[in-house]
Amino acid sequence: MPHLPPGMSVPKVAAVPSRVVRHGPTSAFSAATAAAAGARPGPAREETQTPETQPSETSEDTRQSETSSQRRVESPNTENTGPSSPSQLEEPAELRPVPQMFSLCTRPAPAGSMAVGPDPEPAEEVPGAAPDTKAARLRDQSALAILFEAFVAEKDDSHLQRGIEADVTMVELMAGKGPEDKGEAEWPVWTDTWNDDATRGGAVAFIPKSAGANSPCIFFVHGGGFEWGGPREDGYDSLCSRLASGSGQIVVCCDHPLSGDRRPYKAPEILAALMKGLRWVSRFDPVALERRTAPASLLLAGDSAGANQALSLLLQILSDDSLERELNIRGLALISPWLDLSCGSHTYVSNAFAAEAHTGDVAFRAHADENRAGFKGMGLTYTGSVEFLKDGLYSPYWLARGANSGLLQRLTEGTSKPPPMWICTGAAETLCGETLDFCQQLQGKVPMDLWLHEGMFHDWVMYTTDHPFPSKDAAMQNLMDFLEDVRQGSWTPKGIQYHIDRWK
């Protein structure tokens, strides 16, 4: 789903996704999902229903009760008082008890691992019980197992990684309080009707100690389903500072206008605000706070819905010769992107969350139909038009299906060599299908890397546990390698790659 705030879920109302976990950080996106379910943040509003998203007659409490009962496993010592048959003499593998999650066996974290806290205690062996596949997976992917439990218990936000890296300084960039070219290169100022008409805007620069004037910059667009998030909340302070620290490059994240019910901001004006911010970074130095004396070295990045917007910005730039010459984007990095606002991918079903099996996209735990309706509702709120749900500018997946042929030609050919593109997504994500198909269709036409991570959920790199998290470490390291190689001009495309954690 477009990146909802970390841990957010998609609602049942067409305008908001049903219980989603943030898109970007799970909380935010989950909030959106919850909103779809009727628990939307912000001022009270009158809920409406659409034919596409009729709410289930089963209450949320009932659902949770049923889910809990499905998760119960009988103890091996429980006496069976019912009728017996030969097939009942041996307990099915799926009913064998598994070790408590917080005592799962794990391997030591690899060198340079981002895992924090002590390793867990080894799990106690169950006498006479043969290891089953679920127990083995929980043992080998203890961080993922713990996050599953936390998300299902609605405690995903407690695992959202927060805080600023020690070698990074956070600098506020506010409209009217620094250099700007009014109307062209300036930071947005907007009113948030979801927060008592509070005034928001500006941007935050995350500056590593190694950076100075004229250092390369990453312009990062935060996710949140187009309706949540900000550079100082939902874990984006951590993600942006980690990018800055690991790459040695300045990361600038804009507090751009958000869409949503009773908010007037739609895709064209939101992208216009982001473009003005990008122009600011191109013309002014975030460290010296003065006009640049040399061309800026810029890279676009984003997660979830923000990844969609980062790609939209690139497409706009490539469509305008003067913009392309001025901004000269050197690359694009997308984390768990939401590329298809029409939400047609089959992975809404095939990657639907299953609590008992510990499979699927735990970030979006509602029924597949509710998730799809919630996502689509947010996409419609963002674009303001059903027609734009398949427009290649706002819904970039459709470029791979032949939409906006002129725009596709600029992406694949342009006036110069197409900028390199790096994408990572979880193989268990709701949005995995659209991302994989997009890359398969454009492979060979656009220089790109796509990393599929086995078993990972939406925006998993934004979360942390006290256990080693190899897939997160690998994703972040791959991204840092891409940023450095692009910076050095030595990057070569690897195509579609699959990462899977090692097992015992």
Short mmCIF file of C-alpha atoms in Angstrom, two decimals:
data_model
loop_
_atom_site.label_atom_id
_atom_site.label_comp_id
_atom_site.label_asym_id
_atom_site.label_seq_id
_atom_site.Cartn_x
_atom_site.Cartn_y
_atom_site.Cartn_z
CA MET A 1 0.00 0.00 0.00
CA PRO A 2 1.21 3.44 -0.43
CA HIS A 3 3.25 3.90 2.49
CA LEU A 4 0.97 4.41 5.41
CA PRO A 5 2.45 5.58 8.57
CA PRO A 6 4.40 2.79 10.10
CA GLY A 7 2.03 0.17 11.28
CA MET A 8 -1.07 1.49 9.68
CA SER A 9 -3.87 -0.61 8.31
CA VAL A 10 -6.40 -0.17 5.56
CA PRO A 11 -9.95 0.87 6.34
CA LYS A 12 -13.13 -0.52 4.93
CA VAL A 13 -14.21 2.79 3.49
CA ALA A 14 -13.26 3.26 -0.13
CA ALA A 15 -11.43 6.44 0.75
CA VAL A 16 -9.05 4.67 3.10
CA PRO A 17 -7.38 1.27 3.00
CA SER A 18 -8.49 -1.42 5.38
CA ARG A 19 -6.27 -2.32 8.22
CA VAL A 20 -2.95 -1.63 6.67
CA VAL A 21 0.24 -1.37 8.44
CA ARG A 22 2.08 1.68 7.50
CA HIS A 23 3.31 2.08 4.23
CA GLY A 24 6.65 3.05 4.93
CA PRO A 25 6.57 2.68 8.53
CA THR A 26 3.86 0.28 9.33
CA SER A 27 2.26 2.52 11.89
CA ALA A 28 1.33 5.16 9.41
CA PHE A 29 0.11 2.96 6.72
CA SER A 30 -1.64 0.87 9.27
CA ALA A 31 -3.32 3.96 10.41
CA ALA A 32 -4.62 4.34 6.96
CA THR A 33 -5.83 0.84 6.97
CA ALA A 34 -7.47 1.32 10.28
CA ALA A 35 -8.98 4.39 8.85
CA ALA A 36 -10.46 2.36 6.13
CA ALA A 37 -11.85 0.18 8.82
CA GLY A 38 -13.42 3.19 10.38
CA ALA A 39 -10.73 4.24 12.84
CA ARG A 40 -9.30 7.02 10.79
CA PRO A 41 -7.18 9.60 12.59
CA GLY A 42 -8.10 13.24 12.51
CA PRO A 43 -11.33 15.09 13.16
CA ALA A 44 -14.54 13.12 13.26
CA ARG A 45 -16.26 12.75 9.93
CA GLU A 46 -19.31 11.07 8.53
CA GLU A 47 -18.49 7.64 7.13
CA THR A 48 -19.88 6.55 3.80
CA GLN A 49 -19.94 3.18 2.10
CA THR A 50 -19.41 2.36 -1.53
CA PRO A 51 -20.68 -0.69 -3.39
CA GLU A 52 -17.11 -1.87 -3.79
CA THR A 53 -16.31 -1.89 -0.09
CA GLN A 54 -19.26 -3.11 1.91
CA PRO A 55 -18.17 -3.74 5.49
CA SER A 56 -18.21 -7.26 6.78
CA GLU A 57 -21.09 -8.23 9.07
CA THR A 58 -18.58 -9.77 11.44
CA SER A 59 -17.37 -7.31 14.05
CA GLU A 60 -13.69 -6.60 14.55
CA ASP A 61 -13.88 -8.06 18.07
CA THR A 62 -15.41 -11.24 16.69
CA ARG A 63 -12.71 -11.47 14.05
CA GLN A 64 -9.99 -11.08 16.63
CA SER A 65 -11.62 -13.68 18.84
CA GLU A 66 -11.84 -16.12 15.92
CA THR A 67 -8.25 -15.44 14.94
CA SER A 68 -7.09 -16.01 18.51
CA SER A 69 -8.96 -19.29 18.74
CA GLN A 70 -7.45 -20.42 15.45
CA ARG A 71 -3.99 -19.77 16.81
CA ARG A 72 -4.47 -21.98 19.89
CA VAL A 73 -2.46 -25.20 19.82
CA GLU A 74 -3.31 -28.09 22.12
CA SER A 75 -0.59 -29.12 24.51
CA PRO A 76 1.01 -32.50 23.70
CA ASN A 77 -0.02 -33.58 27.21
CA THR A 78 -3.71 -32.91 26.65
CA GLU A 79 -5.71 -36.08 26.82
CA ASN A 80 -7.84 -36.82 23.81
CA THR A 81 -11.30 -37.80 25.02
CA GLY A 82 -12.93 -37.92 21.58
CA PRO A 83 -13.23 -40.87 19.20
CA SER A 84 -9.92 -42.15 17.93
CA SER A 85 -8.78 -43.58 14.62
CA PRO A 86 -5.41 -44.67 13.23
CA SER A 87 -5.03 -41.25 11.60
CA GLN A 88 -5.43 -39.61 15.01
CA LEU A 89 -2.72 -41.56 16.75
CA GLU A 90 0.04 -39.26 15.48
CA GLU A 91 -0.36 -35.54 15.99
CA PRO A 92 -0.23 -33.60 12.68
CA ALA A 93 2.95 -31.59 12.20
CA GLU A 94 1.07 -28.33 12.09
CA LEU A 95 -0.24 -28.91 15.60
CA ARG A 96 3.06 -29.74 17.21
CA PRO A 97 4.10 -27.13 19.74
CA VAL A 98 6.77 -24.64 18.66
CA PRO A 99 9.24 -22.89 20.95
CA GLN A 100 8.23 -19.60 22.49
CA MET A 101 9.13 -16.84 20.07
CA PHE A 102 11.34 -14.94 22.42
CA SER A 103 13.55 -17.97 23.00
CA LEU A 104 14.09 -18.92 19.37
CA CYS A 105 17.56 -20.02 18.30
CA THR A 106 19.36 -17.47 16.20
CA ARG A 107 22.76 -17.16 14.60
CA PRO A 108 25.18 -14.43 15.69
CA ALA A 109 24.64 -11.20 13.80
CA PRO A 110 27.02 -10.78 10.85
CA ALA A 111 29.77 -8.16 11.00
CA GLY A 112 28.33 -4.72 10.51
CA SER A 113 24.84 -5.93 11.37
CA MET A 114 22.30 -3.28 12.27
CA ALA A 115 20.67 -5.56 14.83
CA VAL A 116 20.49 -4.05 18.28
CA GLY A 117 20.38 -5.63 21.73
CA PRO A 118 21.47 -9.02 23.02
CA ASP A 119 20.98 -12.28 21.17
CA PRO A 120 18.06 -14.40 22.41
CA GLU A 121 18.53 -17.46 24.57
CA PRO A 122 18.59 -20.77 22.68
CA ALA A 123 15.22 -22.46 22.52
CA GLU A 124 14.58 -25.50 24.67
CA GLU A 125 14.19 -28.67 22.68
CA VAL A 126 10.85 -30.42 22.91
CA PRO A 127 11.50 -34.07 23.89
CA GLY A 128 10.36 -36.49 21.21
CA ALA A 129 9.10 -33.80 18.89
CA ALA A 130 10.43 -33.80 15.34
CA PRO A 131 11.19 -30.28 14.05
CA ASP A 132 8.51 -28.98 11.74
CA THR A 133 8.92 -26.45 8.96
CA LYS A 134 7.18 -23.59 10.74
CA ALA A 135 9.32 -24.02 13.85
CA ALA A 136 12.44 -24.11 11.69
CA ARG A 137 11.46 -20.91 9.94
CA LEU A 138 10.75 -19.15 13.22
CA ARG A 139 14.10 -20.34 14.53
CA ASP A 140 16.04 -19.16 11.48
CA GLN A 141 14.16 -15.87 11.10
CA SER A 142 13.62 -14.90 14.71
CA ALA A 143 13.39 -11.16 14.03
CA LEU A 144 10.67 -11.74 11.45
CA ALA A 145 8.81 -14.06 13.82
CA ILE A 146 8.89 -11.51 16.64
CA LEU A 147 7.70 -8.72 14.35
CA PHE A 148 4.81 -10.93 13.21
CA GLU A 149 3.72 -11.39 16.80
CA ALA A 150 4.10 -7.69 17.58
CA PHE A 151 2.14 -6.59 14.51
CA VAL A 152 -0.70 -9.01 15.19
CA ALA A 153 -0.83 -7.74 18.79
CA GLU A 154 -1.09 -4.16 17.42
CA LYS A 155 2.32 -3.33 18.88
CA ASP A 156 4.13 -2.83 15.59
CA ASP A 157 4.83 0.83 16.38
CA SER A 158 7.01 -0.21 19.32
CA HIS A 159 9.41 -1.85 16.85
CA LEU A 160 9.61 1.07 14.46
CA GLN A 161 13.24 2.17 14.39
CA ARG A 162 13.57 5.77 15.60
CA GLY A 163 16.25 8.26 16.47
CA ILE A 164 19.11 10.01 14.71
CA GLU A 165 22.47 8.39 13.98
CA ALA A 166 25.26 9.79 16.16
CA ASP A 167 27.24 11.17 13.23
CA VAL A 168 24.27 12.96 11.62
CA THR A 169 22.95 16.47 12.31
CA MET A 170 19.32 17.34 11.61
CA VAL A 171 18.79 20.86 10.17
CA GLU A 172 15.36 22.46 9.69
CA LEU A 173 14.79 24.11 6.30
CA MET A 174 11.81 26.46 6.57
CA ALA A 175 10.02 28.52 3.95
CA GLY A 176 10.83 32.22 4.17
CA LYS A 177 13.71 31.66 6.60
CA GLY A 178 16.50 31.01 4.13
CA PRO A 179 17.46 31.48 0.50
CA GLU A 180 14.77 30.80 -2.08
CA ASP A 181 13.52 31.71 -5.52
CA LYS A 182 9.90 32.54 -4.81
CA GLY A 183 7.51 30.48 -6.89
CA GLU A 184 10.22 28.22 -8.30
CA ALA A 185 12.59 26.99 -5.61
CA GLU A 186 10.97 27.14 -2.17
CA TRP A 187 9.67 24.91 0.60
CA PRO A 188 5.94 24.32 1.00
CA VAL A 189 3.71 25.81 3.69
CA TRP A 190 0.35 24.11 4.11
CA THR A 191 -2.54 23.76 6.51
CA ASP A 192 -3.32 20.33 7.96
CA THR A 193 -7.05 20.02 8.55
CA TRP A 194 -6.47 16.68 10.26
CA ASN A 195 -4.48 18.38 12.98
CA ASP A 196 -6.51 21.39 14.12
CA ASP A 197 -5.51 23.37 11.02
CA ALA A 198 -1.87 23.32 12.10
CA THR A 199 0.65 24.92 9.77
CA ARG A 200 3.14 22.48 8.32
CA GLY A 201 5.80 22.48 5.63
CA GLY A 202 9.47 23.07 5.11
CA ALA A 203 11.96 20.22 5.04
CA VAL A 204 14.62 18.53 7.14
CA ALA A 205 18.21 18.01 6.02
CA PHE A 206 20.10 15.07 7.55
CA ILE A 207 23.77 16.01 7.29
CA PRO A 208 26.53 13.46 8.06
CA LYS A 209 29.76 14.70 9.61
CA SER A 210 31.69 13.79 6.48
CA ALA A 211 29.54 16.07 4.29
CA GLY A 212 30.28 19.68 3.48
CA ALA A 213 29.31 22.33 0.98
CA ASN A 214 28.51 20.94 -2.47
CA SER A 215 28.19 17.37 -1.13
CA PRO A 216 25.92 15.02 -3.10
CA CYS A 217 22.27 15.08 -1.97
CA ILE A 218 19.51 12.50 -1.78
CA PHE A 219 16.01 13.98 -2.07
CA PHE A 220 13.86 11.52 -0.09
CA VAL A 221 10.04 11.44 -0.36
CA HIS A 222 8.41 9.83 2.68
CA GLY A 223 5.55 7.34 2.40
CA GLY A 224 2.28 7.01 4.29
CA GLY A 225 -0.43 6.23 1.72
CA PHE A 226 -0.24 9.86 0.52
CA GLU A 227 -2.10 10.75 3.73
CA TRP A 228 0.35 10.26 6.63
CA GLY A 229 3.95 10.78 7.56
CA GLY A 230 6.55 13.51 7.77
CA PRO A 231 10.33 13.87 7.98
CA ARG A 232 10.22 14.12 11.80
CA GLU A 233 7.75 11.28 12.48
CA ASP A 234 6.86 7.65 11.77
CA GLY A 235 10.48 6.55 11.80
CA TYR A 236 11.62 8.74 8.91
CA ASP A 237 14.12 10.51 11.14
CA SER A 238 15.81 7.14 11.61
CA LEU A 239 15.60 5.96 8.00
CA CYS A 240 16.85 9.25 6.56
CA SER A 241 19.67 9.54 9.09
CA ARG A 242 20.71 5.94 8.40
CA LEU A 243 20.83 6.74 4.69
CA ALA A 244 22.91 9.84 5.39
CA SER A 245 25.29 8.06 7.76
CA GLY A 246 25.76 4.99 5.57
CA SER A 247 26.21 6.86 2.30
CA GLY A 248 28.00 9.98 3.51
CA GLN A 249 25.51 12.00 1.48
CA ILE A 250 23.08 14.69 2.63
CA VAL A 251 19.48 13.49 2.77
CA VAL A 252 16.70 16.08 2.44
CA CYS A 253 13.11 15.08 3.26
CA CYS A 254 10.28 17.51 2.49
CA ASP A 255 7.18 17.93 4.69
CA HIS A 256 4.97 18.10 1.60
CA PRO A 257 1.17 18.52 1.57
CA LEU A 258 -0.85 15.34 2.15
CA SER A 259 -4.12 14.23 0.58
CA GLY A 260 -7.09 12.73 2.42
CA ASP A 261 -10.74 13.44 3.23
CA ARG A 262 -11.34 17.16 3.85
CA ARG A 263 -7.83 17.98 2.69
CA PRO A 264 -7.78 19.93 -0.59
CA TYR A 265 -4.41 18.69 -1.83
CA LYS A 266 -4.32 16.43 -4.89
CA ALA A 267 -1.52 14.82 -6.88
CA PRO A 268 -0.73 17.70 -9.29
CA GLU A 269 -0.25 20.30 -6.55
CA ILE A 270 1.52 17.87 -4.20
CA LEU A 271 4.01 16.98 -6.93
CA ALA A 272 4.37 20.69 -7.75
CA ALA A 273 5.31 21.38 -4.11
CA LEU A 274 7.84 18.53 -4.17
CA MET A 275 9.30 19.82 -7.43
CA LYS A 276 9.83 23.28 -5.92
CA GLY A 277 11.62 21.65 -3.00
CA LEU A 278 13.78 19.61 -5.37
CA ARG A 279 14.64 22.78 -7.27
CA TRP A 280 15.63 24.38 -3.94
CA VAL A 281 18.13 21.58 -3.27
CA SER A 282 19.40 21.95 -6.83
CA ARG A 283 19.96 25.70 -6.50
CA PHE A 284 20.89 26.11 -2.82
CA ASP A 285 23.30 24.24 -0.58
CA PRO A 286 21.71 22.73 2.60
CA VAL A 287 24.99 23.13 4.49
CA ALA A 288 26.09 26.62 3.48
CA LEU A 289 22.49 27.83 3.00
CA GLU A 290 23.71 29.79 0.01
CA ARG A 291 23.26 29.58 -3.74
CA ARG A 292 25.38 26.82 -5.21
CA THR A 293 28.49 27.67 -7.15
CA ALA A 294 28.63 24.28 -8.89
CA PRO A 295 25.93 21.95 -10.28
CA ALA A 296 24.28 19.80 -7.63
CA SER A 297 24.64 16.03 -7.59
CA LEU A 298 21.10 14.77 -6.88
CA LEU A 299 19.46 11.38 -6.43
CA LEU A 300 15.74 10.73 -5.89
CA ALA A 301 14.54 8.21 -3.31
CA GLY A 302 11.38 7.26 -1.44
CA ASP A 303 9.42 4.46 0.16
CA SER A 304 5.91 3.15 -0.44
CA ALA A 305 3.66 5.98 -1.65
CA GLY A 306 6.70 8.25 -1.47
CA ALA A 307 8.50 5.93 -3.90
CA ASN A 308 5.58 6.43 -6.29
CA GLN A 309 5.99 10.20 -5.98
CA ALA A 310 9.78 10.04 -6.40
CA LEU A 311 9.30 8.16 -9.69
CA SER A 312 6.60 10.66 -10.73
CA LEU A 313 9.09 13.49 -10.14
CA LEU A 314 11.66 11.74 -12.33
CA LEU A 315 9.09 11.29 -15.10
CA GLN A 316 8.16 14.97 -14.94
CA ILE A 317 11.83 15.95 -15.10
CA LEU A 318 12.49 13.70 -18.10
CA SER A 319 9.44 15.19 -19.85
CA ASP A 320 10.82 18.72 -19.65
CA ASP A 321 14.14 19.40 -21.38
CA SER A 322 14.89 22.47 -19.28
CA LEU A 323 14.15 20.60 -16.04
CA GLU A 324 16.28 17.65 -17.11
CA ARG A 325 19.22 19.91 -17.85
CA GLU A 326 18.79 21.86 -14.61
CA LEU A 327 18.30 18.97 -12.20
CA ASN A 328 20.36 16.23 -13.85
CA ILE A 329 19.13 13.39 -11.63
CA ARG A 330 21.84 10.72 -11.30
CA GLY A 331 19.71 7.88 -9.98
CA LEU A 332 16.53 6.63 -8.30
CA ALA A 333 16.15 4.38 -5.22
CA LEU A 334 12.74 2.95 -4.28
CA ILE A 335 11.88 0.99 -1.13
CA SER A 336 8.67 -1.09 -1.16
CA PRO A 337 7.12 1.09 -3.88
CA TRP A 338 3.38 1.42 -4.55
CA LEU A 339 3.32 1.71 -8.33
CA ASP A 340 -0.21 0.68 -9.34
CA LEU A 341 -2.92 2.93 -7.89
CA SER A 342 -5.60 0.83 -9.59
CA CYS A 343 -4.50 -2.04 -7.31
CA GLY A 344 -4.94 -4.88 -9.79
CA SER A 345 -2.08 -7.16 -8.75
CA HIS A 346 -2.90 -10.74 -7.81
CA THR A 347 -0.55 -10.53 -4.83
CA TYR A 348 -3.33 -8.74 -2.95
CA VAL A 349 -4.65 -12.32 -2.69
CA SER A 350 -1.58 -14.56 -2.94
CA ASN A 351 0.30 -12.51 -0.32
CA ALA A 352 -2.69 -11.97 1.96
CA PHE A 353 -1.78 -12.20 5.64
CA ALA A 354 -2.27 -15.54 7.42
CA ALA A 355 -1.72 -15.31 11.18
CA GLU A 356 -1.45 -19.02 11.99
CA ALA A 357 1.02 -19.75 9.20
CA HIS A 358 3.07 -16.59 9.80
CA THR A 359 2.92 -15.84 6.09
CA GLY A 360 1.87 -12.98 3.86
CA ASP A 361 2.15 -9.23 4.31
CA VAL A 362 1.77 -8.65 8.05
CA ALA A 363 1.78 -4.91 7.41
CA PHE A 364 -1.70 -5.20 5.89
CA ARG A 365 -3.69 -7.67 7.88
CA ALA A 366 -7.22 -7.13 6.59
CA HIS A 367 -9.01 -9.39 4.13
CA ALA A 368 -7.63 -9.11 0.58
CA ASP A 369 -10.80 -7.37 -0.66
CA GLU A 370 -10.65 -4.81 2.14
CA ASN A 371 -6.96 -4.16 1.55
CA ARG A 372 -7.48 -3.62 -2.15
CA ALA A 373 -10.47 -1.36 -1.60
CA GLY A 374 -8.59 0.64 1.00
CA PHE A 375 -5.53 1.10 -1.18
CA LYS A 376 -7.64 2.01 -4.18
CA GLY A 377 -9.60 4.50 -2.09
CA MET A 378 -6.41 6.26 -1.04
CA GLY A 379 -5.20 6.29 -4.63
CA LEU A 380 -8.47 7.86 -5.75
CA THR A 381 -8.32 10.46 -2.99
CA TYR A 382 -4.75 11.30 -4.01
CA THR A 383 -5.37 11.60 -7.76
CA GLY A 384 -8.93 12.93 -7.57
CA SER A 385 -9.93 10.99 -10.68
CA VAL A 386 -10.58 7.37 -11.63
CA GLU A 387 -8.85 8.04 -14.94
CA PHE A 388 -5.59 8.86 -13.21
CA LEU A 389 -5.48 5.48 -11.45
CA LYS A 390 -3.99 4.09 -14.67
CA ASP A 391 -2.14 7.19 -15.79
CA GLY A 392 1.58 6.53 -16.13
CA LEU A 393 2.57 9.77 -14.39
CA TYR A 394 0.65 9.13 -11.16
CA SER A 395 0.47 5.34 -11.39
CA PRO A 396 3.87 4.49 -12.94
CA TYR A 397 3.21 0.76 -13.18
CA TRP A 398 1.01 1.44 -16.19
CA LEU A 399 3.98 2.63 -18.21
CA ALA A 400 4.95 -1.06 -18.37
CA ARG A 401 1.48 -1.76 -19.82
CA GLY A 402 1.87 0.80 -22.60
CA ALA A 403 0.18 3.81 -21.02
CA ASN A 404 1.64 7.26 -21.78
CA SER A 405 3.90 5.98 -24.56
CA GLY A 406 5.64 9.34 -24.87
CA LEU A 407 6.44 9.32 -21.16
CA LEU A 408 7.72 5.75 -21.40
CA GLN A 409 9.96 6.72 -24.28
CA ARG A 410 11.47 9.54 -22.24
CA LEU A 411 12.08 7.11 -19.36
CA THR A 412 13.74 4.48 -21.55
CA GLU A 413 15.55 6.84 -23.91
CA GLY A 414 15.31 10.45 -22.78
CA THR A 415 17.64 13.14 -24.05
CA SER A 416 20.49 11.35 -22.34
CA LYS A 417 21.22 7.96 -20.79
CA PRO A 418 18.34 6.87 -18.50
CA PRO A 419 19.26 7.24 -14.80
CA PRO A 420 19.98 3.99 -12.94
CA MET A 421 17.15 2.62 -10.81
CA TRP A 422 17.39 0.53 -7.62
CA ILE A 423 14.28 -1.09 -6.15
CA CYS A 424 13.74 -3.46 -3.23
CA THR A 425 10.53 -5.11 -2.16
CA GLY A 426 9.49 -7.97 0.10
CA ALA A 427 8.47 -11.14 -1.70
CA ALA A 428 5.58 -11.44 0.79
CA GLU A 429 4.34 -7.89 0.18
CA THR A 430 0.87 -7.08 -1.02
CA LEU A 431 2.53 -4.81 -3.60
CA CYS A 432 5.15 -7.31 -4.75
CA GLY A 433 3.31 -8.37 -7.92
CA GLU A 434 3.07 -4.93 -9.48
CA THR A 435 6.72 -4.16 -8.69
CA LEU A 436 8.01 -7.43 -10.14
CA ASP A 437 5.90 -7.12 -13.30
CA PHE A 438 6.98 -3.49 -13.76
CA CYS A 439 10.64 -4.49 -13.60
CA GLN A 440 10.21 -7.55 -15.80
CA GLN A 441 8.50 -5.49 -18.49
CA LEU A 442 11.15 -2.73 -18.43
CA GLN A 443 14.22 -4.90 -17.87
CA GLY A 444 16.70 -4.18 -20.62
CA LYS A 445 15.01 -0.86 -21.40
CA VAL A 446 15.79 0.88 -18.11
CA PRO A 447 19.03 0.20 -16.19
CA MET A 448 17.80 -1.26 -12.91
CA ASP A 449 18.31 -3.58 -9.97
CA LEU A 450 15.33 -5.21 -8.29
CA TRP A 451 15.90 -7.01 -5.01
CA LEU A 452 13.15 -9.40 -3.88
CA HIS A 453 13.51 -10.40 -0.23
CA GLU A 454 11.99 -13.73 0.71
CA GLY A 455 9.29 -13.60 3.40
CA MET A 456 9.56 -9.83 3.98
CA PHE A 457 6.59 -7.54 4.54
CA HIS A 458 6.00 -3.95 3.44
CA ASP A 459 8.73 -1.48 4.48
CA TRP A 460 10.46 -4.05 6.70
CA VAL A 461 13.68 -2.00 6.69
CA MET A 462 11.98 0.54 8.98
CA TYR A 463 11.67 -1.91 11.88
CA THR A 464 14.06 -3.33 14.43
CA THR A 465 14.21 -6.04 17.11
CA ASP A 466 16.79 -7.26 19.62
CA HIS A 467 17.48 -10.15 17.25
CA PRO A 468 19.66 -10.32 14.13
CA PHE A 469 17.69 -9.22 11.07
CA PRO A 470 19.78 -10.39 8.09
CA SER A 471 17.28 -9.42 5.38
CA LYS A 472 17.09 -5.84 6.65
CA ASP A 473 20.88 -5.62 6.89
CA ALA A 474 21.26 -6.98 3.35
CA ALA A 475 18.71 -4.55 1.91
CA MET A 476 20.35 -1.55 3.54
CA GLN A 477 23.83 -2.69 2.47
CA ASN A 478 22.67 -3.22 -1.12
CA LEU A 479 21.22 0.28 -1.10
CA MET A 480 24.44 1.79 0.27
CA ASP A 481 26.43 -0.04 -2.40
CA PHE A 482 24.13 1.35 -5.09
CA LEU A 483 24.44 4.90 -3.76
CA GLU A 484 28.24 4.68 -3.66
CA ASP A 485 28.56 3.06 -7.09
CA VAL A 486 26.30 5.68 -8.66
CA ARG A 487 28.28 8.40 -6.92
CA GLN A 488 31.51 6.96 -8.33
CA GLY A 489 30.02 6.31 -11.76
CA SER A 490 30.84 2.60 -11.49
CA TRP A 491 27.35 1.08 -11.12
CA THR A 492 26.29 -1.67 -13.51
CA PRO A 493 22.77 -3.18 -13.53
CA LYS A 494 22.31 -6.64 -12.04
CA GLY A 495 18.67 -7.12 -13.06
CA ILE A 496 16.27 -9.02 -10.84
CA GLN A 497 17.86 -10.54 -7.74
CA TYR A 498 16.38 -12.71 -4.98
CA HIS A 499 17.60 -12.54 -1.39
CA ILE A 500 16.83 -15.39 0.97
CA ASP A 501 18.09 -15.77 4.53
CA ARG A 502 20.28 -18.80 5.13
CA TRP A 503 18.79 -21.71 7.04
CA LYS A 504 20.23 -24.43 9.21
#
